[in-house]
Short mmCIF file of C-alpha atoms in Angstrom, two decimals:
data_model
loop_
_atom_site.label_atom_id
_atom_site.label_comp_id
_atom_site.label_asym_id
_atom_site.label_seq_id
_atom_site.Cartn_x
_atom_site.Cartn_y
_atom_site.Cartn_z
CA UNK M 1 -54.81 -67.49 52.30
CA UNK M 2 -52.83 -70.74 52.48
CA UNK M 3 -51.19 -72.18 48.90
CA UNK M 4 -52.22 -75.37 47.85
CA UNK M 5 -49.62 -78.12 49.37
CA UNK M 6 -48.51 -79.29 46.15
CA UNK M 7 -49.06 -76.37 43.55
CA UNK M 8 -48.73 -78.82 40.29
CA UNK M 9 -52.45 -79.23 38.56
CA UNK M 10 -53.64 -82.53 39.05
CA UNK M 11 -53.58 -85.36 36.96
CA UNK M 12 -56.31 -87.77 36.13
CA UNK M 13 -55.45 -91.02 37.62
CA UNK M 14 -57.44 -92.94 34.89
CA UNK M 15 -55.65 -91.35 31.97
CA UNK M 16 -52.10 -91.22 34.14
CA UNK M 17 -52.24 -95.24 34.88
CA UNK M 18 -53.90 -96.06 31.02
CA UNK M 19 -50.80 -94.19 29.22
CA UNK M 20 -48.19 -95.77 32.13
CA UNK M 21 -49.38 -99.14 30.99
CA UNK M 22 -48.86 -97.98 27.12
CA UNK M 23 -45.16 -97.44 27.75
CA UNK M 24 -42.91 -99.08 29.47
CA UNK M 25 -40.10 -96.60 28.84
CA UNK M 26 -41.67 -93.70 31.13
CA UNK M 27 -39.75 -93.35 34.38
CA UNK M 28 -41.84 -92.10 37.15
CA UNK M 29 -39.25 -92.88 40.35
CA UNK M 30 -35.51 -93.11 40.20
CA UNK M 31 -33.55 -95.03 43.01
CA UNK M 32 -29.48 -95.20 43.23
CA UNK M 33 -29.34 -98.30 41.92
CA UNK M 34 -31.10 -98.01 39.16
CA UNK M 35 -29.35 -95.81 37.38
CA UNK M 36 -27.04 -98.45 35.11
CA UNK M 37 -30.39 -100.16 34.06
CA UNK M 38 -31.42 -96.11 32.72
CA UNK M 39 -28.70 -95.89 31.56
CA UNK M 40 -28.02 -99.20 29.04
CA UNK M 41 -31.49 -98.07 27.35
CA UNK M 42 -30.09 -95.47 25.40
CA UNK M 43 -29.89 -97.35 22.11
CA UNK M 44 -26.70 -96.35 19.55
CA UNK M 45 -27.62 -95.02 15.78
CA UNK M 46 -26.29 -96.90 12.57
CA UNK M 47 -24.30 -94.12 10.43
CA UNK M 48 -26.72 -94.10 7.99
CA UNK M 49 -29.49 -92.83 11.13
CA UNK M 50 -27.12 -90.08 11.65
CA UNK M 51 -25.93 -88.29 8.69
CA UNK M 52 -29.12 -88.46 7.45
CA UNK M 53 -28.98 -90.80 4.35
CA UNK M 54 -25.33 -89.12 3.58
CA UNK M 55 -26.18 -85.77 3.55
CA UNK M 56 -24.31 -84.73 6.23
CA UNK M 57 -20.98 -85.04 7.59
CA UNK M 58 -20.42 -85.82 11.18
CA UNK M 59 -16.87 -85.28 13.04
CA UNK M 60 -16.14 -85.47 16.68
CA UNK M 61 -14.35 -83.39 18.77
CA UNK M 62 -12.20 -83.05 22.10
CA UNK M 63 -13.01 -79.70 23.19
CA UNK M 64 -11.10 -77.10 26.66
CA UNK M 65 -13.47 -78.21 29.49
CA UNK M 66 -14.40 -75.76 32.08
CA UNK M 67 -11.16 -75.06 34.57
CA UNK M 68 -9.59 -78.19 36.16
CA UNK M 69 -12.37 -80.42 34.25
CA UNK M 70 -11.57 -83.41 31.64
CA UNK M 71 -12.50 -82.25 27.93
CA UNK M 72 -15.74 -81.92 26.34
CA UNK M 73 -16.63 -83.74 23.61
CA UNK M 74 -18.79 -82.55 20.77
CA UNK M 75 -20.37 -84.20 17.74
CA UNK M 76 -20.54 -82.00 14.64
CA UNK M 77 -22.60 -81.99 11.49
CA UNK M 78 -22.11 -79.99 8.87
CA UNK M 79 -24.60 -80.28 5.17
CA UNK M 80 -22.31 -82.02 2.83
CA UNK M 81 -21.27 -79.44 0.09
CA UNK M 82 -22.96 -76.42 1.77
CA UNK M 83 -20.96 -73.18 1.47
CA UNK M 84 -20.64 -70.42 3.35
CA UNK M 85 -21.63 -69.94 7.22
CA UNK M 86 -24.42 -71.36 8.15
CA UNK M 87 -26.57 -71.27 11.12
CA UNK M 88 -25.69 -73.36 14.48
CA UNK M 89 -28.32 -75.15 16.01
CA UNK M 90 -26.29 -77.17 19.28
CA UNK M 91 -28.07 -79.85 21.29
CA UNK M 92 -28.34 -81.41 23.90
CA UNK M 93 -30.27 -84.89 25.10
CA UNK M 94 -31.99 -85.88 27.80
CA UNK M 95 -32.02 -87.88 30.50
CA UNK M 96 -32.92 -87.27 34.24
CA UNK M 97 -28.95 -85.33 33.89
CA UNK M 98 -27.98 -89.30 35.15
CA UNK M 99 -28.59 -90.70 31.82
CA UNK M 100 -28.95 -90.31 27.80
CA UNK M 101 -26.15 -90.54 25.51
CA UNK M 102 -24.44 -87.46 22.96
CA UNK M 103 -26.57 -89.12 20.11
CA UNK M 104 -29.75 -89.32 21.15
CA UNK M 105 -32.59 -87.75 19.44
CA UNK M 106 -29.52 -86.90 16.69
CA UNK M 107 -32.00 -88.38 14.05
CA UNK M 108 -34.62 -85.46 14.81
CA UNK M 109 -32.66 -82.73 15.32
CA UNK M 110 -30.57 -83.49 12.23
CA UNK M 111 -33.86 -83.08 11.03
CA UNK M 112 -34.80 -79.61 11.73
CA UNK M 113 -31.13 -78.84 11.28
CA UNK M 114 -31.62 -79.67 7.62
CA UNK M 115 -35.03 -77.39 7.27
CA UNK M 116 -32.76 -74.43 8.74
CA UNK M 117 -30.33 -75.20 6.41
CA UNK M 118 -27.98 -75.34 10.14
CA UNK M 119 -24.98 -76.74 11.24
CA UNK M 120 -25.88 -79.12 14.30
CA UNK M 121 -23.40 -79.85 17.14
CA UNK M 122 -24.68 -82.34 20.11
CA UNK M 123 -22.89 -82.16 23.78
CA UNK M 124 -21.11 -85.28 25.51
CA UNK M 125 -21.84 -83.42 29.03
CA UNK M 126 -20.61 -84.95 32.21
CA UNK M 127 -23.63 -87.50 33.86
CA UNK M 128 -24.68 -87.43 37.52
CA UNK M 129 -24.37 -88.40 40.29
CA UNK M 130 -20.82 -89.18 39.05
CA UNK M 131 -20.34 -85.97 38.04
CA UNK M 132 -22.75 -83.13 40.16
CA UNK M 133 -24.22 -79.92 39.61
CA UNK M 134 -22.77 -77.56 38.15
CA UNK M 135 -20.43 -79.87 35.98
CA UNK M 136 -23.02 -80.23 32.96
CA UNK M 137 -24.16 -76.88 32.75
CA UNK M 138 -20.36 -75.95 32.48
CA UNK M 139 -19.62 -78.90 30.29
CA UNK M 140 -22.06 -77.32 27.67
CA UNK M 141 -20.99 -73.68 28.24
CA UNK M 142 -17.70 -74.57 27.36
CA UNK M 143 -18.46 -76.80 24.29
CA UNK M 144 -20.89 -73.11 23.31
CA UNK M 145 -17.91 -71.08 23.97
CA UNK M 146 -15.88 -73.19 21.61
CA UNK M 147 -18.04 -73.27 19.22
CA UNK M 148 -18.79 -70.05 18.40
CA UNK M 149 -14.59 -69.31 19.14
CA UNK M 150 -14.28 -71.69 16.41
CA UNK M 151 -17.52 -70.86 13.93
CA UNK M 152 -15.04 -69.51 11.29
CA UNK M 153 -13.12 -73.54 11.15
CA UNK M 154 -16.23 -74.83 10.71
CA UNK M 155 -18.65 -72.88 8.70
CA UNK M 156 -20.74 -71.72 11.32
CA UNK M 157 -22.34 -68.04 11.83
CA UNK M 158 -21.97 -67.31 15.54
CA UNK M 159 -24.48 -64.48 15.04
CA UNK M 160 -26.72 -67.26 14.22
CA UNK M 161 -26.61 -70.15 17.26
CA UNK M 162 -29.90 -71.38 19.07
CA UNK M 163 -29.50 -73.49 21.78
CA UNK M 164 -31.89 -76.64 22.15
CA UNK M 165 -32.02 -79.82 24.70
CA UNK M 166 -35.25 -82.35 25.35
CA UNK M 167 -35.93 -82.64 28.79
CA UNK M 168 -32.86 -82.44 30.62
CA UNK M 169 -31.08 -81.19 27.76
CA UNK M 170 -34.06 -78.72 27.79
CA UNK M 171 -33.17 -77.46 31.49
CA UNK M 172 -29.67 -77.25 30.54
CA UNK M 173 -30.11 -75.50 27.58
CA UNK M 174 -32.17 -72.63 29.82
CA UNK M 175 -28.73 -72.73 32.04
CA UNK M 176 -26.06 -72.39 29.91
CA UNK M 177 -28.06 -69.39 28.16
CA UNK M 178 -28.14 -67.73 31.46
CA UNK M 179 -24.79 -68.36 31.92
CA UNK M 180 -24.01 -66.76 28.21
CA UNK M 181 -25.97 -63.74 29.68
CA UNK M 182 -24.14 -63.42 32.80
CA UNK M 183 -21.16 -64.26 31.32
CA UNK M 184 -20.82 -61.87 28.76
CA UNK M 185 -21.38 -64.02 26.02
CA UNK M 186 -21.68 -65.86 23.98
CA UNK M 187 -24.54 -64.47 22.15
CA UNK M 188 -27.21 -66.34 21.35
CA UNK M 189 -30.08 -65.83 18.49
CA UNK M 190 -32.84 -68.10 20.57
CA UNK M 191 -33.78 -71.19 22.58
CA UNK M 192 -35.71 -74.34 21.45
CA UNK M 193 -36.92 -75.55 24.90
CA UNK M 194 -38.47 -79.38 24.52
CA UNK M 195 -40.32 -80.48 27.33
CA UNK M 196 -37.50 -78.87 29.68
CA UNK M 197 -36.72 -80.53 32.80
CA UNK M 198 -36.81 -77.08 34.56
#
C-alpha cells in the first residue's frame, strides 16, 4: 500500500479561508524578506503587564552561553515576599525560531506561574536565520543549566523545574529536554507543550 502524499488531515477550505480573514496576524508563508516585518510585530509590555500588578519582581540576567557563543540572557520573576524555594516554571516564546521577543506571552505565563505558586524565568534565545540550528536549542540548555546551578541564589527548587514554550518555544522546549536527558541532566519534573512547533 502506498501512504497518502501529504499525511497531514485535511483542512476545510471554507472554515481555513473564514478564520484567515478573522486575523490578520496568522502567518501561513514566510519569505527572506519578510522576516523584519515578523519581526517588529512583537509588541513590548508596560511594567505593570509584567510583574503582574506588583506582585512580582522581575530581574534580568547575562548568563555562560553554550561554548564559543555570546551570553544568554534570562528574565526572572520571583513572587514578591515569597519564602523559601519555590517551583521553576522557565519559558520560552514563539515565533517561527526567526521571530518573537523574551517577553512575549510573559503576561500569561506569569499567570500560571502565580497559581503554582512558581518562580518564572523566560529565554532571550538566539533568532534565525542569523543565528541557525542548533544555536537556540543550546541557548536555552544553557540558560536551564544555569538555572538550576543557581536555584539556591534565587529561591528556586531544581527538583521542581517544568519546561514550557508556545509554538516554537513549544518545539524547543521538547529539545532542550532531550538534551537534559542525553546530557545527564538537568532534571526536569515535566513539560508544558503549547501548540509546539514540532
Amino acid at each position: 500500500m502506498t501512504p497518502p502524499a501529504d499525511p497531514r488531515p485535511p483542512f476545510d477550505p471554507e472554515i481555513d479561508a473564514a478564520l484567515l480573514d478573522e486575523r490578520d496576524d496568522v502567518v501561513t508563508a514566510l519569505e527572506p524578506d519578510e522576516v523584519d516585518e515578523l519581526r517588529r510585530r512583537s509588541a513590548p509590555h508596560d511594567d505593570l503587564d509584567v510583574t503582574r500588578g506588583g506582585t512580582y519582581a522581575m530581574t534580568w540576567h547575562l548568563v555562560p552561553g553554550p561554548p564559543g557563543a555570546p551570553a544568554v540572557r534570562v528574565a526572572l520573576w520571583r513572587p514578591v515576599g515569597a519564602a523559601g524555594a519555590l517551583p521553576l516554571l522557565v519559558h520560552l516564546h514563539g515565533g517561527g525560531l526567526v521571530a518573537g521577543a523574551v517577553l512575549d506571552d510573559a503576561p500569561a505565563f506569569l499567570d500560571l506561574a502565580a497559581a503554582a505558586g512558581a518562580v518564572l524565568a523566560s529565554v532571550d534565545y538566539r533568532l534565525a536565520p542569523e543565528a541557525p540550528y542548533p544555536a537556540a536549542v543550546e541557548d536555552v540548555y544553557a540558560a536551564l543549566c544555569w538555572l538550576t546551578a543557581t536555584a539556591a541564589d534565587h529561591g528556586i527548587d531544581p527538583d521542581r523545574t517544568v519546561i514550557a514554550g508556545v509554538s516554537a518555544g513549544g518545539g524547543l522546549a521538547a529539545a532542550a529536554a532531550l538534551l537534559a536527558r542525553d546530557r545527564g541532566g538537568p532534571a526536569l519534573a515535566g513539560q508544558m507543550l503549547v501548540c509546539p512547533m514540532l
